[in-house]
mmCIF file with all atom_site columns, C-alpha atoms in Angstrom:
data_model
loop_
_atom_site.group_PDB
_atom_site.id
_atom_site.type_symbol
_atom_site.label_atom_id
_atom_site.label_alt_id
_atom_site.label_comp_id
_atom_site.label_asym_id
_atom_site.label_entity_id
_atom_site.label_seq_id
_atom_site.pdbx_PDB_ins_code
_atom_site.Cartn_x
_atom_site.Cartn_y
_atom_site.Cartn_z
_atom_site.occupancy
_atom_site.B_iso_or_equiv
_atom_site.pdbx_formal_charge
_atom_site.auth_seq_id
_atom_site.auth_comp_id
_atom_site.auth_asym_id
_atom_site.auth_atom_id
_atom_site.pdbx_PDB_model_num
ATOM 1   C CA . MET A 1 1   ? 27.470  -39.887 -12.815 1.00 0.00 ? 1   MET A CA 1
ATOM 2   C CA . ARG A 1 2   ? 24.588  -41.367 -15.453 1.00 0.00 ? 2   ARG A CA 1
ATOM 3   C CA . ILE A 1 3   ? 20.989  -42.554 -14.210 1.00 0.00 ? 3   ILE A CA 1
ATOM 4   C CA . SER A 1 4   ? 18.688  -44.747 -16.998 1.00 0.00 ? 4   SER A CA 1
ATOM 5   C CA . ALA A 1 5   ? 15.742  -44.110 -18.833 1.00 0.00 ? 5   ALA A CA 1
ATOM 6   C CA . ALA A 1 6   ? 13.457  -45.409 -16.436 1.00 0.00 ? 6   ALA A CA 1
ATOM 7   C CA . GLN A 1 7   ? 15.286  -42.875 -13.340 1.00 0.00 ? 7   GLN A CA 1
ATOM 8   C CA . ARG A 1 8   ? 15.152  -40.557 -15.416 1.00 0.00 ? 8   ARG A CA 1
ATOM 9   C CA . THR A 1 9   ? 11.463  -40.603 -15.885 1.00 0.00 ? 9   THR A CA 1
ATOM 10  C CA . GLU A 1 10  ? 10.990  -41.291 -12.211 1.00 0.00 ? 10  GLU A CA 1
ATOM 11  C CA . ASN A 1 11  ? 12.285  -37.639 -11.546 1.00 0.00 ? 11  ASN A CA 1
ATOM 12  C CA . GLU A 1 12  ? 10.375  -36.128 -13.435 1.00 0.00 ? 12  GLU A CA 1
ATOM 13  C CA . ASN A 1 13  ? 7.446   -37.840 -11.981 1.00 0.00 ? 13  ASN A CA 1
ATOM 14  C CA . ARG A 1 14  ? 8.273   -36.443 -8.842  1.00 0.00 ? 14  ARG A CA 1
ATOM 15  C CA . ILE A 1 15  ? 9.534   -33.117 -10.760 1.00 0.00 ? 15  ILE A CA 1
ATOM 16  C CA . ARG A 1 16  ? 6.076   -32.546 -11.766 1.00 0.00 ? 16  ARG A CA 1
ATOM 17  C CA . ALA A 1 17  ? 4.306   -33.518 -8.651  1.00 0.00 ? 17  ALA A CA 1
ATOM 18  C CA . ALA A 1 18  ? 6.481   -31.396 -6.515  1.00 0.00 ? 18  ALA A CA 1
ATOM 19  C CA . MET A 1 19  ? 5.553   -28.264 -9.009  1.00 0.00 ? 19  MET A CA 1
ATOM 20  C CA . ASP A 1 20  ? 1.794   -29.061 -8.826  1.00 0.00 ? 20  ASP A CA 1
ATOM 21  C CA . ARG A 1 21  ? 2.311   -29.443 -4.695  1.00 0.00 ? 21  ARG A CA 1
ATOM 22  C CA . LEU A 1 22  ? 3.915   -26.192 -5.434  1.00 0.00 ? 22  LEU A CA 1
ATOM 23  C CA . LEU A 1 23  ? 1.522   -23.940 -8.174  1.00 0.00 ? 23  LEU A CA 1
ATOM 24  C CA . ARG A 1 24  ? -0.937  -25.334 -5.330  1.00 0.00 ? 24  ARG A CA 1
ATOM 25  C CA . GLY A 1 25  ? 0.148   -23.043 -2.516  1.00 0.00 ? 25  GLY A CA 1
ATOM 26  C CA . GLU A 1 26  ? 1.539   -26.394 -0.428  1.00 0.00 ? 26  GLU A CA 1
ATOM 27  C CA . ILE A 1 27  ? 4.743   -24.667 0.123   1.00 0.00 ? 27  ILE A CA 1
ATOM 28  C CA . PRO A 1 28  ? 6.873   -26.221 3.078   1.00 0.00 ? 28  PRO A CA 1
ATOM 29  C CA . PRO A 1 29  ? 8.569   -25.070 6.003   1.00 0.00 ? 29  PRO A CA 1
ATOM 30  C CA . GLY A 1 30  ? 11.152  -22.372 4.913   1.00 0.00 ? 30  GLY A CA 1
ATOM 31  C CA . GLY A 1 31  ? 10.370  -22.737 1.568   1.00 0.00 ? 31  GLY A CA 1
ATOM 32  C CA . LYS A 1 32  ? 9.542   -20.434 -1.306  1.00 0.00 ? 32  LYS A CA 1
ATOM 33  C CA . CYS A 1 33  ? 7.733   -21.511 -4.635  1.00 0.00 ? 33  CYS A CA 1
ATOM 34  C CA . ASP A 1 34  ? 11.259  -21.688 -6.471  1.00 0.00 ? 34  ASP A CA 1
ATOM 35  C CA . ILE A 1 35  ? 13.390  -23.715 -7.961  1.00 0.00 ? 35  ILE A CA 1
ATOM 36  C CA . LYS A 1 36  ? 15.925  -23.942 -4.885  1.00 0.00 ? 36  LYS A CA 1
ATOM 37  C CA . THR A 1 37  ? 11.978  -25.828 -3.164  1.00 0.00 ? 37  THR A CA 1
ATOM 38  C CA . LEU A 1 38  ? 10.921  -27.487 -6.515  1.00 0.00 ? 38  LEU A CA 1
ATOM 39  C CA . ALA A 1 39  ? 14.726  -29.115 -6.667  1.00 0.00 ? 39  ALA A CA 1
ATOM 40  C CA . ARG A 1 40  ? 14.450  -30.057 -2.960  1.00 0.00 ? 40  ARG A CA 1
ATOM 41  C CA . GLU A 1 41  ? 11.428  -31.730 -2.555  1.00 0.00 ? 41  GLU A CA 1
ATOM 42  C CA . ALA A 1 42  ? 11.532  -34.112 -6.100  1.00 0.00 ? 42  ALA A CA 1
ATOM 43  C CA . GLY A 1 43  ? 14.536  -35.187 -4.706  1.00 0.00 ? 43  GLY A CA 1
ATOM 44  C CA . VAL A 1 44  ? 17.045  -34.070 -7.058  1.00 0.00 ? 44  VAL A CA 1
ATOM 45  C CA . ASP A 1 45  ? 19.874  -31.285 -7.795  1.00 0.00 ? 45  ASP A CA 1
ATOM 46  C CA . ARG A 1 46  ? 19.138  -28.070 -8.139  1.00 0.00 ? 46  ARG A CA 1
ATOM 47  C CA . THR A 1 47  ? 22.117  -28.047 -10.574 1.00 0.00 ? 47  THR A CA 1
ATOM 48  C CA . ALA A 1 48  ? 19.357  -30.547 -12.772 1.00 0.00 ? 48  ALA A CA 1
ATOM 49  C CA . PHE A 1 49  ? 18.105  -27.379 -14.040 1.00 0.00 ? 49  PHE A CA 1
ATOM 50  C CA . TYR A 1 50  ? 19.459  -25.219 -15.839 1.00 0.00 ? 50  TYR A CA 1
ATOM 51  C CA . GLY A 1 51  ? 21.707  -24.525 -18.943 1.00 0.00 ? 51  GLY A CA 1
ATOM 52  C CA . THR A 1 52  ? 21.654  -28.306 -20.850 1.00 0.00 ? 52  THR A CA 1
ATOM 53  C CA . ARG A 1 53  ? 20.794  -30.232 -18.058 1.00 0.00 ? 53  ARG A CA 1
ATOM 54  C CA . PRO A 1 54  ? 18.288  -33.311 -18.207 1.00 0.00 ? 54  PRO A CA 1
ATOM 55  C CA . TYR A 1 55  ? 15.790  -31.215 -16.749 1.00 0.00 ? 55  TYR A CA 1
ATOM 56  C CA . ALA A 1 56  ? 16.131  -27.520 -17.943 1.00 0.00 ? 56  ALA A CA 1
ATOM 57  C CA . HIS A 1 57  ? 12.798  -27.728 -19.575 1.00 0.00 ? 57  HIS A CA 1
ATOM 58  C CA . LEU A 1 58  ? 11.105  -28.656 -16.379 1.00 0.00 ? 58  LEU A CA 1
ATOM 59  C CA . ARG A 1 59  ? 12.378  -25.200 -14.945 1.00 0.00 ? 59  ARG A CA 1
ATOM 60  C CA . ILE A 1 60  ? 10.947  -23.334 -17.969 1.00 0.00 ? 60  ILE A CA 1
ATOM 61  C CA . GLU A 1 61  ? 7.498   -25.082 -17.251 1.00 0.00 ? 61  GLU A CA 1
ATOM 62  C CA . PHE A 1 62  ? 8.228   -24.260 -14.261 1.00 0.00 ? 62  PHE A CA 1
ATOM 63  C CA . GLU A 1 63  ? 8.305   -20.605 -14.472 1.00 0.00 ? 63  GLU A CA 1
ATOM 64  C CA . ARG A 1 64  ? 5.478   -20.483 -17.454 1.00 0.00 ? 64  ARG A CA 1
ATOM 65  C CA . ARG A 1 65  ? 2.935   -21.990 -15.098 1.00 0.00 ? 65  ARG A CA 1
ATOM 66  C CA . LEU A 1 66  ? 4.287   -20.346 -11.600 1.00 0.00 ? 66  LEU A CA 1
ATOM 67  C CA . GLN A 1 67  ? 4.546   -16.142 -14.012 1.00 0.00 ? 67  GLN A CA 1
ATOM 68  C CA . ALA A 1 68  ? 0.437   -17.825 -15.630 1.00 0.00 ? 68  ALA A CA 1
ATOM 69  C CA . LEU A 1 69  ? -0.386  -17.808 -12.263 1.00 0.00 ? 69  LEU A CA 1
ATOM 70  C CA . GLN A 1 70  ? 0.796   -14.199 -11.147 1.00 0.00 ? 70  GLN A CA 1
ATOM 71  C CA . GLN A 1 71  ? -0.402  -12.298 -14.357 1.00 0.00 ? 71  GLN A CA 1
ATOM 72  C CA . ALA A 1 72  ? -4.213  -14.131 -13.558 1.00 0.00 ? 72  ALA A CA 1
ATOM 73  C CA . GLY A 1 73  ? -3.376  -12.559 -9.952  1.00 0.00 ? 73  GLY A CA 1
ATOM 74  C CA . ASP A 1 74  ? -2.933  -15.543 -7.582  1.00 0.00 ? 74  ASP A CA 1
ATOM 75  C CA . ILE A 1 75  ? 0.243   -15.982 -6.006  1.00 0.00 ? 75  ILE A CA 1
ATOM 76  C CA . PRO A 1 76  ? 0.783   -19.648 -5.039  1.00 0.00 ? 76  PRO A CA 1
ATOM 77  C CA . ASP A 1 77  ? 3.619   -18.106 -2.357  1.00 0.00 ? 77  ASP A CA 1
ATOM 78  C CA . PRO A 1 78  ? 1.507   -16.493 0.613   1.00 0.00 ? 78  PRO A CA 1
ATOM 79  C CA . ARG A 1 79  ? 4.682   -14.570 0.805   1.00 0.00 ? 79  ARG A CA 1
ATOM 80  C CA . GLU A 1 80  ? 5.093   -12.772 -1.558  1.00 0.00 ? 80  GLU A CA 1
ATOM 81  C CA . ALA A 1 81  ? 0.898   -12.915 -1.962  1.00 0.00 ? 81  ALA A CA 1
ATOM 82  C CA . GLN A 1 82  ? 1.961   -11.146 1.671   1.00 0.00 ? 82  GLN A CA 1
ATOM 83  C CA . ILE A 1 83  ? 4.412   -8.801  -0.081  1.00 0.00 ? 83  ILE A CA 1
ATOM 84  C CA . THR A 1 84  ? 2.392   -7.682  -2.560  1.00 0.00 ? 84  THR A CA 1
ATOM 85  C CA . ARG A 1 85  ? -0.262  -7.180  -0.926  1.00 0.00 ? 85  ARG A CA 1
ATOM 86  C CA . LEU A 1 86  ? 1.873   -4.977  1.808   1.00 0.00 ? 86  LEU A CA 1
ATOM 87  C CA . LYS A 1 87  ? 2.555   -3.087  -0.904  1.00 0.00 ? 87  LYS A CA 1
ATOM 88  C CA . THR A 1 88  ? -0.079  -2.265  -2.303  1.00 0.00 ? 88  THR A CA 1
ATOM 89  C CA . LYS A 1 89  ? -1.353  -1.317  1.512   1.00 0.00 ? 89  LYS A CA 1
ATOM 90  C CA . ASN A 1 90  ? 1.993   0.779   1.387   1.00 0.00 ? 90  ASN A CA 1
ATOM 91  C CA . ALA A 1 91  ? 1.294   2.949   -1.552  1.00 0.00 ? 91  ALA A CA 1
ATOM 92  C CA . LYS A 1 92  ? -2.519  3.101   -0.602  1.00 0.00 ? 92  LYS A CA 1
ATOM 93  C CA . LEU A 1 93  ? -1.033  4.637   3.184   1.00 0.00 ? 93  LEU A CA 1
ATOM 94  C CA . ARG A 1 94  ? 1.523   7.018   1.574   1.00 0.00 ? 94  ARG A CA 1
ATOM 95  C CA . GLU A 1 95  ? -0.893  8.529   -0.468  1.00 0.00 ? 95  GLU A CA 1
ATOM 96  C CA . ARG A 1 96  ? -3.456  9.298   1.968   1.00 0.00 ? 96  ARG A CA 1
ATOM 97  C CA . LEU A 1 97  ? -0.151  10.681  4.289   1.00 0.00 ? 97  LEU A CA 1
ATOM 98  C CA . THR A 1 98  ? 0.350   13.161  0.681   1.00 0.00 ? 98  THR A CA 1
ATOM 99  C CA . LYS A 1 99  ? -2.970  14.323  0.659   1.00 0.00 ? 99  LYS A CA 1
ATOM 100 C CA . SER A 1 100 ? -3.397  14.633  4.478   1.00 0.00 ? 100 SER A CA 1
ATOM 101 C CA . GLU A 1 101 ? -0.349  16.724  4.835   1.00 0.00 ? 101 GLU A CA 1
ATOM 102 C CA . GLN A 1 102 ? -1.778  18.232  1.775   1.00 0.00 ? 102 GLN A CA 1
ATOM 103 C CA . THR A 1 103 ? -4.907  19.015  3.529   1.00 0.00 ? 103 THR A CA 1
ATOM 104 C CA . ILE A 1 104 ? -2.869  20.764  6.376   1.00 0.00 ? 104 ILE A CA 1
ATOM 105 C CA . THR A 1 105 ? -0.846  22.723  4.885   1.00 0.00 ? 105 THR A CA 1
ATOM 106 C CA . GLU A 1 106 ? -3.750  24.402  2.521   1.00 0.00 ? 106 GLU A CA 1
ATOM 107 C CA . LEU A 1 107 ? -5.648  24.681  6.363   1.00 0.00 ? 107 LEU A CA 1
ATOM 108 C CA . ALA A 1 108 ? -3.018  26.549  8.039   1.00 0.00 ? 108 ALA A CA 1
ATOM 109 C CA . ASP A 1 109 ? -3.179  28.808  4.853   1.00 0.00 ? 109 ASP A CA 1
ATOM 110 C CA . PHE A 1 110 ? -6.565  29.445  5.085   1.00 0.00 ? 110 PHE A CA 1
ATOM 111 C CA . ARG A 1 111 ? -6.214  30.165  8.870   1.00 0.00 ? 111 ARG A CA 1
ATOM 112 C CA . THR A 1 112 ? -3.182  31.955  8.704   1.00 0.00 ? 112 THR A CA 1
ATOM 113 C CA . GLN A 1 113 ? -5.473  33.721  6.067   1.00 0.00 ? 113 GLN A CA 1
ATOM 114 C CA . ALA A 1 114 ? -8.473  33.632  8.466   1.00 0.00 ? 114 ALA A CA 1
ATOM 115 C CA . LEU A 1 115 ? -6.373  35.967  11.678  1.00 0.00 ? 115 LEU A CA 1
ATOM 116 C CA . ALA A 1 116 ? -5.045  38.146  9.135   1.00 0.00 ? 116 ALA A CA 1
ATOM 117 C CA . ARG A 1 117 ? -8.461  39.247  8.338   1.00 0.00 ? 117 ARG A CA 1
ATOM 118 C CA . LEU A 1 118 ? -9.605  39.796  11.575  1.00 0.00 ? 118 LEU A CA 1
ATOM 119 C CA . ALA A 1 119 ? -6.149  41.087  12.705  1.00 0.00 ? 119 ALA A CA 1
ATOM 120 C CA . ALA A 1 120 ? -7.304  43.878  10.185  1.00 0.00 ? 120 ALA A CA 1
ATOM 121 C CA . GLN A 1 121 ? -10.723 44.109  10.730  1.00 0.00 ? 121 GLN A CA 1
ATOM 122 C CA . HIS A 1 122 ? -10.571 44.563  15.129  1.00 0.00 ? 122 HIS A CA 1
ATOM 123 C CA . GLU A 1 123 ? -7.791  47.119  13.796  1.00 0.00 ? 123 GLU A CA 1
ATOM 124 C CA . GLU A 1 124 ? -10.694 48.959  11.318  1.00 0.00 ? 124 GLU A CA 1
ATOM 125 C CA . ILE A 1 125 ? -12.989 48.916  14.034  1.00 0.00 ? 125 ILE A CA 1
ATOM 126 C CA . VAL A 1 126 ? -10.846 50.243  16.410  1.00 0.00 ? 126 VAL A CA 1
ATOM 127 C CA . ARG A 1 127 ? -10.048 53.487  14.072  1.00 0.00 ? 127 ARG A CA 1
ATOM 128 C CA . LEU A 1 128 ? -13.686 54.092  13.056  1.00 0.00 ? 128 LEU A CA 1
ATOM 129 C CA . ARG A 1 129 ? -14.560 53.706  17.261  1.00 0.00 ? 129 ARG A CA 1
ATOM 130 C CA . GLU A 1 130 ? -12.598 56.394  17.893  1.00 0.00 ? 130 GLU A CA 1
ATOM 131 C CA . ALA A 1 131 ? -12.775 58.418  14.697  1.00 0.00 ? 131 ALA A CA 1
ATOM 132 C CA . ALA A 1 132 ? -16.806 58.445  16.281  1.00 0.00 ? 132 ALA A CA 1
ATOM 133 C CA . ALA A 1 133 ? -15.149 59.261  19.613  1.00 0.00 ? 133 ALA A CA 1
ATOM 134 C CA . GLY A 1 134 ? -14.020 62.006  18.239  1.00 0.00 ? 134 GLY A CA 1
ATOM 135 C CA . ALA A 1 135 ? -16.920 63.430  16.287  1.00 0.00 ? 135 ALA A CA 1
ATOM 136 C CA . SER A 1 136 ? -18.646 66.296  18.248  1.00 0.00 ? 136 SER A CA 1
ATOM 137 C CA . ARG A 1 137 ? -22.154 66.097  15.977  1.00 0.00 ? 137 ARG A CA 1
ATOM 138 C CA . ILE A 1 138 ? -23.060 62.587  17.161  1.00 0.00 ? 138 ILE A CA 1
ATOM 139 C CA . SER A 1 139 ? -24.905 61.252  19.442  1.00 0.00 ? 139 SER A CA 1
ATOM 140 C CA . ARG A 1 140 ? -24.933 58.187  20.969  1.00 0.00 ? 140 ARG A CA 1
ATOM 141 C CA . LEU A 1 141 ? -28.034 56.658  21.773  1.00 0.00 ? 141 LEU A CA 1
ATOM 142 C CA . PRO A 1 142 ? -28.396 55.430  25.712  1.00 0.00 ? 142 PRO A CA 1
ATOM 143 C CA . PRO A 1 143 ? -27.953 51.997  26.430  1.00 0.00 ? 143 PRO A CA 1
ATOM 144 C CA . PRO A 1 144 ? -31.113 48.951  25.470  1.00 0.00 ? 144 PRO A CA 1
ATOM 145 C CA . ARG A 1 145 ? -32.949 48.702  29.268  1.00 0.00 ? 145 ARG A CA 1
ATOM 146 C CA . THR A 1 146 ? -31.904 45.621  31.659  1.00 0.00 ? 146 THR A CA 1
ATOM 147 C CA . THR A 1 147 ? -35.571 45.056  33.311  1.00 0.00 ? 147 THR A CA 1
ATOM 148 C CA . VAL A 1 148 ? -37.764 42.751  31.821  1.00 0.00 ? 148 VAL A CA 1
ATOM 149 C CA . ILE A 1 149 ? -41.409 44.492  32.213  1.00 0.00 ? 149 ILE A CA 1
ATOM 150 C CA . GLY A 1 150 ? -43.936 41.047  32.284  1.00 0.00 ? 150 GLY A CA 1
ATOM 151 C CA . THR A 1 151 ? -43.280 37.795  31.643  1.00 0.00 ? 151 THR A CA 1
ATOM 152 C CA . CYS A 1 152 ? -40.869 36.936  29.739  1.00 0.00 ? 152 CYS A CA 1
ATOM 153 C CA . ASN A 1 153 ? -43.140 33.093  27.694  1.00 0.00 ? 153 ASN A CA 1
#
């Protein structure tokens, strides 16, 4: 069915108004910032935006403006913005998790080394005590006094 030039102009005006609303972030419930929602908001058949159909140039304009907004860091669709924000947060959390796991591994290695050193030192102390007990020329000092003379202020 053919439409008149006035109807086509009216449809283009509705499409441009819907395009502006969507790109400002006024997304209807259940919609996205896409051609399907644009067609629904403008009251035009979605197939009119593809191929050699009458509003293909408006689809190209819409996609170009949407891409320019996204490259500028402004995402009109709140769900898309939330998805982008959550992906960024997820990447940061994964990075923190990797660093935490690396730190835990390093600390566990340090703990193992420290325990090994303590065990070696203990063995050396035990060996030295046994060697000292077996030697007869070593004289033992008397134990320290435990009684206090005078006041301790």
